[in-house]
Every structure is written in C-alpha cells, then in structure tokens.
PDB file of C-alpha atoms and ligand atoms in Angstrom:
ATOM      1  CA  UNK A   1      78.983  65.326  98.767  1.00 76.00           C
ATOM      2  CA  UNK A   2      80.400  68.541 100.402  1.00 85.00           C
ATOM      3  CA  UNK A   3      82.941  67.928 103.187  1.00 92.00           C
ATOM      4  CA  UNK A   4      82.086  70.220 106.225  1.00 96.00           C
ATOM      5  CA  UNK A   5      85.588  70.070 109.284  1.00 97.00           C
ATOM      6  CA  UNK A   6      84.192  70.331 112.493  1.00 98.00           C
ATOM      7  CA  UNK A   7      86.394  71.661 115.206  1.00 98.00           C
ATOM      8  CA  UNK A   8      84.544  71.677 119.031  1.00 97.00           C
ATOM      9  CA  UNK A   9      86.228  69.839 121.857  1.00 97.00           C
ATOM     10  CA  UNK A  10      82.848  69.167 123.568  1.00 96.00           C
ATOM     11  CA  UNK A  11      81.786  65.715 122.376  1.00 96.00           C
ATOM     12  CA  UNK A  12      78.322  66.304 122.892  1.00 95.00           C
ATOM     13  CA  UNK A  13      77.923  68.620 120.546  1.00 94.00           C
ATOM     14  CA  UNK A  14      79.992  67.171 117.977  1.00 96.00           C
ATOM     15  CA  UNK A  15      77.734  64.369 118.044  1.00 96.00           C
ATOM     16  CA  UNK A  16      74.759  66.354 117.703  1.00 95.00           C
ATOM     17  CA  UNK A  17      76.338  68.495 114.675  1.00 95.00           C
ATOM     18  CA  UNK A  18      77.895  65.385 113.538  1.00 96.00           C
ATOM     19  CA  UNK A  19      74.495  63.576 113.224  1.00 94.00           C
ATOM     20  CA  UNK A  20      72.712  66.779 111.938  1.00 94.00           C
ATOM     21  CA  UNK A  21      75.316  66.882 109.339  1.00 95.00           C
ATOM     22  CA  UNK A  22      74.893  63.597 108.194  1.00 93.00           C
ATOM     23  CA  UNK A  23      71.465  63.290 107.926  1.00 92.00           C
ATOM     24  CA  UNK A  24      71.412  66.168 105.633  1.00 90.00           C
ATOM     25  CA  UNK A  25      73.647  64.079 103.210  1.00 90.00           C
ATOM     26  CA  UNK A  26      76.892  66.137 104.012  1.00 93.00           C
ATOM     27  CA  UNK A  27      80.079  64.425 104.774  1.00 93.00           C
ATOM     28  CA  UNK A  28      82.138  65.759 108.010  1.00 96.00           C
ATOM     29  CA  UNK A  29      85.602  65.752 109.784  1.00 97.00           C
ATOM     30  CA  UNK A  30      85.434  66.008 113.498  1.00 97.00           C
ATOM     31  CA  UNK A  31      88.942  67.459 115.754  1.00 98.00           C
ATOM     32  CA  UNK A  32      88.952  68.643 119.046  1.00 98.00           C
ATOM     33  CA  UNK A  33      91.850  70.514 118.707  1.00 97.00           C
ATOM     34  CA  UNK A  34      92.094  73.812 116.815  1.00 97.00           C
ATOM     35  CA  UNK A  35      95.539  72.728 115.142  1.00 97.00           C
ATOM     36  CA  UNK A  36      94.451  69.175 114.314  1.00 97.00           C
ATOM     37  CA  UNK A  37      91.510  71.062 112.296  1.00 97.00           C
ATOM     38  CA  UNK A  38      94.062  73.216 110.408  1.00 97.00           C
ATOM     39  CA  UNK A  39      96.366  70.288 109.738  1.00 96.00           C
ATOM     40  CA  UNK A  40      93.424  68.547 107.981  1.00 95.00           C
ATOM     41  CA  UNK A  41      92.236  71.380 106.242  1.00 94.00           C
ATOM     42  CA  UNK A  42      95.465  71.963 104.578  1.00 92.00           C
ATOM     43  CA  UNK A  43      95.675  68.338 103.230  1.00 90.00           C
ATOM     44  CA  UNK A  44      92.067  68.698 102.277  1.00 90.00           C
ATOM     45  CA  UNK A  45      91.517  72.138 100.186  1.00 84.00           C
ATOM     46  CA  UNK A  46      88.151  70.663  98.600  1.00 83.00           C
ATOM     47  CA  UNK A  47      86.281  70.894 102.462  1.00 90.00           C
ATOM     48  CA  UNK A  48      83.522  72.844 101.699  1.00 91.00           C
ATOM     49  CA  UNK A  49      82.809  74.997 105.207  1.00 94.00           C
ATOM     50  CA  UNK A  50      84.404  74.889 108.387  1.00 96.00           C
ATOM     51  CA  UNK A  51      82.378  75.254 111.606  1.00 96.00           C
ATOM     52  CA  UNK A  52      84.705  76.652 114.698  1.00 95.00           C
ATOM     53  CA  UNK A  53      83.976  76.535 118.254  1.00 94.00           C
ATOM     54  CA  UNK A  54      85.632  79.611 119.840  1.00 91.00           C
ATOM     55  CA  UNK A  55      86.609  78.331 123.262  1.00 91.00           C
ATOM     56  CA  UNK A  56      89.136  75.216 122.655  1.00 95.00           C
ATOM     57  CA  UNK A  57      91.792  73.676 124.296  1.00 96.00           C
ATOM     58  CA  UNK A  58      94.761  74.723 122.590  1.00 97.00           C
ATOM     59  CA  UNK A  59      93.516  77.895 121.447  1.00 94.00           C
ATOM     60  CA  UNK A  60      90.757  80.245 120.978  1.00 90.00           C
ATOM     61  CA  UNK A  61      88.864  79.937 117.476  1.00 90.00           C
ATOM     62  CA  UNK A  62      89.738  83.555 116.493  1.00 88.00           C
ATOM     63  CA  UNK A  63      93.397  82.641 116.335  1.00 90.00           C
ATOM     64  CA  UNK A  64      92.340  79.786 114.312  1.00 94.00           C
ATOM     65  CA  UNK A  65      90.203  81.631 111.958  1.00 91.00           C
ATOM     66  CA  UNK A  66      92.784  83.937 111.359  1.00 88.00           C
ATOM     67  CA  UNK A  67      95.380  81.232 110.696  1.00 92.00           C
ATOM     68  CA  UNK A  68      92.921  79.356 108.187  1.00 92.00           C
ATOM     69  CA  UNK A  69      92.710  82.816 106.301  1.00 87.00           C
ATOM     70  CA  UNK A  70      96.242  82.916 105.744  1.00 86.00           C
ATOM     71  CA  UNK A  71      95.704  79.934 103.605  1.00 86.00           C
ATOM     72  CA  UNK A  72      91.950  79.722 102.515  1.00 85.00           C
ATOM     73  CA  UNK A  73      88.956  81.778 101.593  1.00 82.00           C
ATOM     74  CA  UNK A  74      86.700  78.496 102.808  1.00 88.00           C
ATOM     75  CA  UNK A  75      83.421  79.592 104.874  1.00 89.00           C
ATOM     76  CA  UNK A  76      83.739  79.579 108.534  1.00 91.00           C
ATOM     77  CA  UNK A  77      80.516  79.823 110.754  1.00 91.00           C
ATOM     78  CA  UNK A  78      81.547  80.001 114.342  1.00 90.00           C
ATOM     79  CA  UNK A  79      79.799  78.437 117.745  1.00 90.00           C
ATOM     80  CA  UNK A  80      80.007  80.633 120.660  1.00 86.00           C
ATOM     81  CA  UNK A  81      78.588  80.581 123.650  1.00 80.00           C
ATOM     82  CA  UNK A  82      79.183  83.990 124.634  1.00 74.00           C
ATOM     83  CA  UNK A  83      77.579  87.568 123.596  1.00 67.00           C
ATOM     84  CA  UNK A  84      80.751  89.638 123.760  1.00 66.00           C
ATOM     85  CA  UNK A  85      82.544  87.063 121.324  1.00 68.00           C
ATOM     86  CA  UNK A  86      79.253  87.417 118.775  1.00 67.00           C
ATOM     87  CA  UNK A  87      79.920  91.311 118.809  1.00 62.00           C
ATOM     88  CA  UNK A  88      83.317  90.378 117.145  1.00 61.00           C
ATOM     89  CA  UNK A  89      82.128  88.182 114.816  1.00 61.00           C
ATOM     90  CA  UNK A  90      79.304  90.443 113.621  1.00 53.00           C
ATOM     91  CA  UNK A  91      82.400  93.166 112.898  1.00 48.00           C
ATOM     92  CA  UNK A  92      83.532  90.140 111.193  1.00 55.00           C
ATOM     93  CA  UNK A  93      87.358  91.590 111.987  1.00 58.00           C
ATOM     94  CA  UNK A  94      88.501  88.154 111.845  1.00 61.00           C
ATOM     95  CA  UNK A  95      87.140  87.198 108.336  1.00 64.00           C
ATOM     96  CA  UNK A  96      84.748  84.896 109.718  1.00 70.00           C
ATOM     97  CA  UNK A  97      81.307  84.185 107.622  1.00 74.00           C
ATOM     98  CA  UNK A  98      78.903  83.939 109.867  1.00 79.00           C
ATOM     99  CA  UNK A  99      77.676  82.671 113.830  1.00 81.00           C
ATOM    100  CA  UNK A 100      75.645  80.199 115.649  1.00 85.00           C
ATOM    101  CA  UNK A 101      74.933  81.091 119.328  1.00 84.00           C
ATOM    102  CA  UNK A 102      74.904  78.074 122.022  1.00 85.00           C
ATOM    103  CA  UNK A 103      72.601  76.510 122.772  1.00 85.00           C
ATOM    104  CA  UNK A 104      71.546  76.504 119.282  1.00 87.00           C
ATOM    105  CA  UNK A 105      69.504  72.988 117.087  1.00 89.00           C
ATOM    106  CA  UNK A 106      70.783  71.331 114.741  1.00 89.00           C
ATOM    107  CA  UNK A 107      68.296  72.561 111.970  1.00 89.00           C
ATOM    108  CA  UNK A 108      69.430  76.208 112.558  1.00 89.00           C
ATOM    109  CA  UNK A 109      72.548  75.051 112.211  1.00 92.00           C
ATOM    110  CA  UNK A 110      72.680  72.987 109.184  1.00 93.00           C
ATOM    111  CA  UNK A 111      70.049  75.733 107.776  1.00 91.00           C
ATOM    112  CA  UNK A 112      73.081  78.470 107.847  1.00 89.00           C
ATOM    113  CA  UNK A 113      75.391  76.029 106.258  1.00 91.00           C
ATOM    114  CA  UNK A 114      73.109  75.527 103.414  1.00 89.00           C
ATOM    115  CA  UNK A 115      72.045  79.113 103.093  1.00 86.00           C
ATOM    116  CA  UNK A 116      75.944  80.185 102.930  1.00 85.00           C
ATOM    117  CA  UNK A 117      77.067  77.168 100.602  1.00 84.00           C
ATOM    118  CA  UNK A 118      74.527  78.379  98.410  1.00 78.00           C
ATOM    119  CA  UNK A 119      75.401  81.737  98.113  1.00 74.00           C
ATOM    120  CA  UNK A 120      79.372  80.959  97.798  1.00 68.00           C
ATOM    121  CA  UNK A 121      79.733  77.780  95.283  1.00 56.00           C
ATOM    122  CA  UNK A 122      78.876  76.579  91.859  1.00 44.00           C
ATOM    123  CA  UNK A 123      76.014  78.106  89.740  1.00 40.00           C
ATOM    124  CA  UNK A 124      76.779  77.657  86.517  1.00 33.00           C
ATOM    125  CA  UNK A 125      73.476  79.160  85.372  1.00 35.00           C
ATOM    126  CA  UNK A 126      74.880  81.311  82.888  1.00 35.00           C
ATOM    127  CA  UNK A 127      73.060  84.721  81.855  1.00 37.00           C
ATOM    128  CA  UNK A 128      71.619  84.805  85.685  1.00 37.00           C
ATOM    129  CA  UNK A 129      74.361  86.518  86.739  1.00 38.00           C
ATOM    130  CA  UNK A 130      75.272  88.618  84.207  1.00 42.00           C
ATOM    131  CA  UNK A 131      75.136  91.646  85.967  1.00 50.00           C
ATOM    132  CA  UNK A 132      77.674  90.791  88.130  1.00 61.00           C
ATOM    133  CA  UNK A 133      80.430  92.566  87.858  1.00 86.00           C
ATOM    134  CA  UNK A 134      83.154  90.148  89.492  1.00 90.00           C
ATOM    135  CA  UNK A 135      82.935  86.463  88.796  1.00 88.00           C
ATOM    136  CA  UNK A 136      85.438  84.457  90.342  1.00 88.00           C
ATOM    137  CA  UNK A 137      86.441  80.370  89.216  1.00 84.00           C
ATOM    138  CA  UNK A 138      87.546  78.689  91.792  1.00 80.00           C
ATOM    139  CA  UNK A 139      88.826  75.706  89.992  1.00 77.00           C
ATOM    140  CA  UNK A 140      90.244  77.160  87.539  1.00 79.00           C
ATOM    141  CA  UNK A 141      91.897  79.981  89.335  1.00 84.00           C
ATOM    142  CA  UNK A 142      90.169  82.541  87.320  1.00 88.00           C
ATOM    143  CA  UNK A 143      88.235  85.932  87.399  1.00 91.00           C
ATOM    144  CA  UNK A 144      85.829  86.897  85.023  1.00 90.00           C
ATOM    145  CA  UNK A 145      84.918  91.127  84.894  1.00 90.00           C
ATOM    146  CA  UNK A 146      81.699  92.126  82.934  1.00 85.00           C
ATOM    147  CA  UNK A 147      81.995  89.335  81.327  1.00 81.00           C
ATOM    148  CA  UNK A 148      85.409  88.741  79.947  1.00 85.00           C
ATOM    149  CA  UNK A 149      88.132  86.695  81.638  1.00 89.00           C
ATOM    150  CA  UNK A 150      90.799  88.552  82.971  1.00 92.00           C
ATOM    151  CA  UNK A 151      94.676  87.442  81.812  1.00 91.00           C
ATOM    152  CA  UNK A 152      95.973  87.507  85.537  1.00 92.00           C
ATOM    153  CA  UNK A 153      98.942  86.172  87.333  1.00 90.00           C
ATOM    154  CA  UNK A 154      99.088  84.393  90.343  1.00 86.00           C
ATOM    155  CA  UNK A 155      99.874  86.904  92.501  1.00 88.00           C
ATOM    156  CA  UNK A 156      97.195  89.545  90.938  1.00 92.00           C
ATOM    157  CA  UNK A 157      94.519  86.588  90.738  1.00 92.00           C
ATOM    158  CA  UNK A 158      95.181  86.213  94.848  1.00 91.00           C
ATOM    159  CA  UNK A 159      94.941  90.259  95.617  1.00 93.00           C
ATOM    160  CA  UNK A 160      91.900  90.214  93.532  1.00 94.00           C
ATOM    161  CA  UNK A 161      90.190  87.508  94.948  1.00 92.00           C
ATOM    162  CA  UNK A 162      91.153  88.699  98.797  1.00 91.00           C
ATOM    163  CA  UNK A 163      89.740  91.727  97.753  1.00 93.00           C
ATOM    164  CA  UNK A 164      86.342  90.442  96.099  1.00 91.00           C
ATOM    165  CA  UNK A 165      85.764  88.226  99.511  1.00 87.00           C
ATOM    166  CA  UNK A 166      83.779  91.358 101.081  1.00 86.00           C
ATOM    167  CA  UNK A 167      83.528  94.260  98.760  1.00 85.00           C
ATOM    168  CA  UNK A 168      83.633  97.570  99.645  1.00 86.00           C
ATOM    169  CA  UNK A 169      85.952  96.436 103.262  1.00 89.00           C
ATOM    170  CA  UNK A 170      89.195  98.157 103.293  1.00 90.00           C
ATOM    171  CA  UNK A 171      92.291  95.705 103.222  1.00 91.00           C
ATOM    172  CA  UNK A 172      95.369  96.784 104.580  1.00 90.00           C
ATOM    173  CA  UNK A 173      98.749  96.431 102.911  1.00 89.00           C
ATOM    174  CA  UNK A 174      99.707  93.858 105.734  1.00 86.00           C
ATOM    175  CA  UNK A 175      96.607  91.885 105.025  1.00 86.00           C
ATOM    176  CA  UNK A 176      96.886  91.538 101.770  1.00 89.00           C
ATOM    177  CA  UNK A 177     100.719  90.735 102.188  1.00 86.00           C
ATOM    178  CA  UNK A 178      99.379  87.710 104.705  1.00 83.00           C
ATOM    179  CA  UNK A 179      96.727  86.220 102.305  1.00 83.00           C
ATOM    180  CA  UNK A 180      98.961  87.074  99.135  1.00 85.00           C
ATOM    181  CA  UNK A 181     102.440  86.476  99.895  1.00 81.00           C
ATOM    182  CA  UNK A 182     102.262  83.659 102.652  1.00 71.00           C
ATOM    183  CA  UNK A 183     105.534  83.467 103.000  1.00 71.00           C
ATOM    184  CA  UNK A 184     106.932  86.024 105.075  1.00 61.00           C
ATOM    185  CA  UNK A 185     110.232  88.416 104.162  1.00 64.00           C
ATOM    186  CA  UNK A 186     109.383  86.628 100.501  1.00 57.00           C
ATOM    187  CA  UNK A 187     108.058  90.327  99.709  1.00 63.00           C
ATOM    188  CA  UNK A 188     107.645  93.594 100.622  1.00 75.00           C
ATOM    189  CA  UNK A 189     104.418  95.947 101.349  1.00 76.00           C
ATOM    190  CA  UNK A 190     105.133  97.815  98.034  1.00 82.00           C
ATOM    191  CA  UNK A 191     104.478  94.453  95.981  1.00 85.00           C
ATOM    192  CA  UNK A 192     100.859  95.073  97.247  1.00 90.00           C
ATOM    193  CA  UNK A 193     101.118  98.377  95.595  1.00 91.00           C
ATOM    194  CA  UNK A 194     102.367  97.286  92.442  1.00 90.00           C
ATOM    195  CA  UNK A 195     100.360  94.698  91.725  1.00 92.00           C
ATOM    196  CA  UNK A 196      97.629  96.932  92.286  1.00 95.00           C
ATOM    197  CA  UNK A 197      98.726  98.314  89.412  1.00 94.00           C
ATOM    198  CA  UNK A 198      99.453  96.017  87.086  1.00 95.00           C
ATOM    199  CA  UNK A 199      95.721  95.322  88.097  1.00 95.00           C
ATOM    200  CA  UNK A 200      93.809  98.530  87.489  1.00 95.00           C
ATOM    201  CA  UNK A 201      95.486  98.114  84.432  1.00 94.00           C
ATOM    202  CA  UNK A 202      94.041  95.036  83.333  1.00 94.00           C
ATOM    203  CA  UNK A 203      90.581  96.018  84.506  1.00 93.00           C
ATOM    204  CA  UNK A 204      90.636  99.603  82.702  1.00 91.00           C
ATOM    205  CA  UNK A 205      91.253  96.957  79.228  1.00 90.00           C
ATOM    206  CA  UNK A 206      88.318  95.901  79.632  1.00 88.00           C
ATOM    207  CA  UNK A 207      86.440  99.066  81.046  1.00 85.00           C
ATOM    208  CA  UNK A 208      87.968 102.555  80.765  1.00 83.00           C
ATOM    209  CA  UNK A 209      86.135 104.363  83.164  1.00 81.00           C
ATOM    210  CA  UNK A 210      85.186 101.973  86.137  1.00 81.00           C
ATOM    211  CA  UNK A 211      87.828 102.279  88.254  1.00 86.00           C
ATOM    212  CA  UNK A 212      86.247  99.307  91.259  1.00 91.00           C
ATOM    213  CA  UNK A 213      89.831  99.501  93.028  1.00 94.00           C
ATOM    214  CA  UNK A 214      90.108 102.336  95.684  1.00 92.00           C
ATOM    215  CA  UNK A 215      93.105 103.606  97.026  1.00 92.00           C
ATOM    216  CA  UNK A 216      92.161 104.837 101.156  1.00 91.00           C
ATOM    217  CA  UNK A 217      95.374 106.762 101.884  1.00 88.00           C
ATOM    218  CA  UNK A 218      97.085 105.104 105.101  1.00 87.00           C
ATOM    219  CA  UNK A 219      94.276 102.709 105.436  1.00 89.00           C
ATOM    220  CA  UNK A 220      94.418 100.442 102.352  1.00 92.00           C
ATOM    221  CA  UNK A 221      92.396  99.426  99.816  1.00 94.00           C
ATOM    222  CA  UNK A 222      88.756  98.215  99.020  1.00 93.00           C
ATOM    223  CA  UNK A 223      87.157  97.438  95.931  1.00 92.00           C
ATOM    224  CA  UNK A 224      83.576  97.925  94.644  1.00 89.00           C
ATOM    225  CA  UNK A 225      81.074  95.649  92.472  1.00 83.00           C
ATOM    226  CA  UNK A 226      79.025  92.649  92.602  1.00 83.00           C
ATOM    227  CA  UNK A 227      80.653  89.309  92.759  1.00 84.00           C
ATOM    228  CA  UNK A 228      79.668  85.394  92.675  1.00 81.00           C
ATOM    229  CA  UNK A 229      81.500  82.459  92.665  1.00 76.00           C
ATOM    230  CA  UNK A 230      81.059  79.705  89.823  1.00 67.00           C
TER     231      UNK A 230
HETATM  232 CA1   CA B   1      84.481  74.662 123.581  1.00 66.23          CA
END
C-alpha cells in the first residue's frame, strides 16, 4: 500500500484528504509543520508522493519543496489557495510535480495522485517500453539506455537521474551540485563537469552518435530522450 505524507496545518482539510486517501486504499502521514514533514520523509524514503500545502506555519511550501529535492526525486503535488502561487508551480521552478487549487474535492485530488503514481512507478511490462530511451530502477539504483544497463557510479547514476526527472530542462551546475553532492564544500562545480564526462562516455558505448547530453554554455545542461521508471 503506497504511503502518501501529508503536510497542511488546516485540520479540516487534512481530514478530508486524510479520509479521501484512505478510502482509496492508500496509507498516509499527516504534519502540520513543514519540517516535521521533512523529518519523516527522510526516515521514510519508500513514501510514495508528498502533497504540500504552500502557506504553513513555519514556512512556505516552496522552501519545503526545494529542501525535499535536495534529498528526493518523490512526487510533490501542491495545495494552494492562491493564483499567483499556481503561476509558479506551472513554471515548475521549484521541481514540484503538479497542483491542486483550493477549494478543490477529494476525488480530484486523489484522481491526480493516481494519474501521477502511475506515470512515475513500477511497470515491469517489459517490451512496452522499449522505445524508451532512458529507463531508470529505482531499487536497484540503476539506468538502463536503449536497452542495456549502464555500468555507472554513484555519483554519475545521481547526475543522470536529476537530469532524466524533466528532460529537455536545463540544470545548472549549482543544481546539480545540490541534488548530487548534498554535502556542501564536499565538491566543487567542475565535478559536475567531469562527471559529465565520464558520462557521455558511457552513453556513446552504447550509442556512437546520440549524443542526449547538451552542454548550454553559461546556463547548464539538459538532456534529451524518453524516460520511465520501473
Ligand atoms: Ca495553510
């Protein structure tokens, strides 16, 4: 049973998304606090989606989004109540997945969560996705690319994957550095670059003339291809 972490400080609509939740057989963690949320999450890696109010106590839910990313690649659909706060969201800046508006019901609600669990976790159906280029095991900390599994270190599995979480965006070296190399002064920016490297590398081994790893001079770097998660 997927474990969805709820963080909204009004107990109202916990309840409500609480009870929606529930009745459609998914397991949930409530907090009213932004930082209770994250300490849970990081004891709890297997929580499937996380659904963040923006206006909390201790914090506004971009902060926390952008905290969570440092850390995890899980889902997060965000409540708002306000239209100016959905225009960020829909730039997706923040690395957020996706946006319920307030007032919303619970069935549009728990429909989003299904519709983005679905397109982010296990489908093991293999063949259907063949022509994917990028396919990316989660539990085993593992990339496949057209078709064969890539030999990767940690480091290069990580920049990959951060890359692969919206294809074709442009990453910054500081970004990368933040979801990469948590641990600040533990690296430098050029580690991005050579690991990008070491990368191309191993993708040109298994296909000489794709190059999906794009260099945008002062910006960053994006990368190109399908991609699903099994
Ligand atoms: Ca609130």
């Amino acid at each position: 049973m997927p474990t969805i972490l709820l963080i909204e400080d009004e107990t109202s609509i916990a309840d409500m998304v609480l009870y929606a939740l529930k009745s459609e057989g998914f397991a949930a963690e409530w907090f009213q606090l932004g930082h209770q949320g994250i300490d849970w999450l990081r004891n709890h890696p297997e929580a499937a989606l996380v659904i963040l109010d923006i206006g909390l106590p201790d914090g506004n839910g971009f902060e926390f989004c952008k905290q969570i990313r440092r850390f995890s690649e899980i889902p997060i659909v965000f409540l708002t109540a306000r239209n100016d706060e959905v225009d960020r969201i829909v730039g997706l800046e923040i690395g957020g997945d996706d946006y319920v508006g307030k007032p919303f019901s619970p069935r549009e609600l728990t429909a989003r969560v299904k519709a983005i669990l679905k397109r982010t976790s296990v489908a093991v159906d293999s063949g259907a996705y063949a022509d994917c280029a990028f396919e990316i095991d989660t539990a085993r900390c593992r990339i496949r690319y057209i078709g064969e599994w890539l030999d990767l270190t940690h480091y290069e599995y990580l920049l990959l994957r951060t890359l692969l979480r919206h294809p074709e965006r442009i990453y910054s070296r500081s970004e990368i550095m933040d979801r990469v190399w948590p641990d600040p002064g533990d690296s430098l920016e050029r580690a991005v670059d050579t690991h990008i490297k070491t990368l191309r590398a191993k993708l040109r081994k298994v296909s000489e003339h794709d190059n999906p790893i794009k260099t945008h001079r002062g910006l960053g770097y994006s990368i190109s291809g399908s991609v699903r998660e099994a």
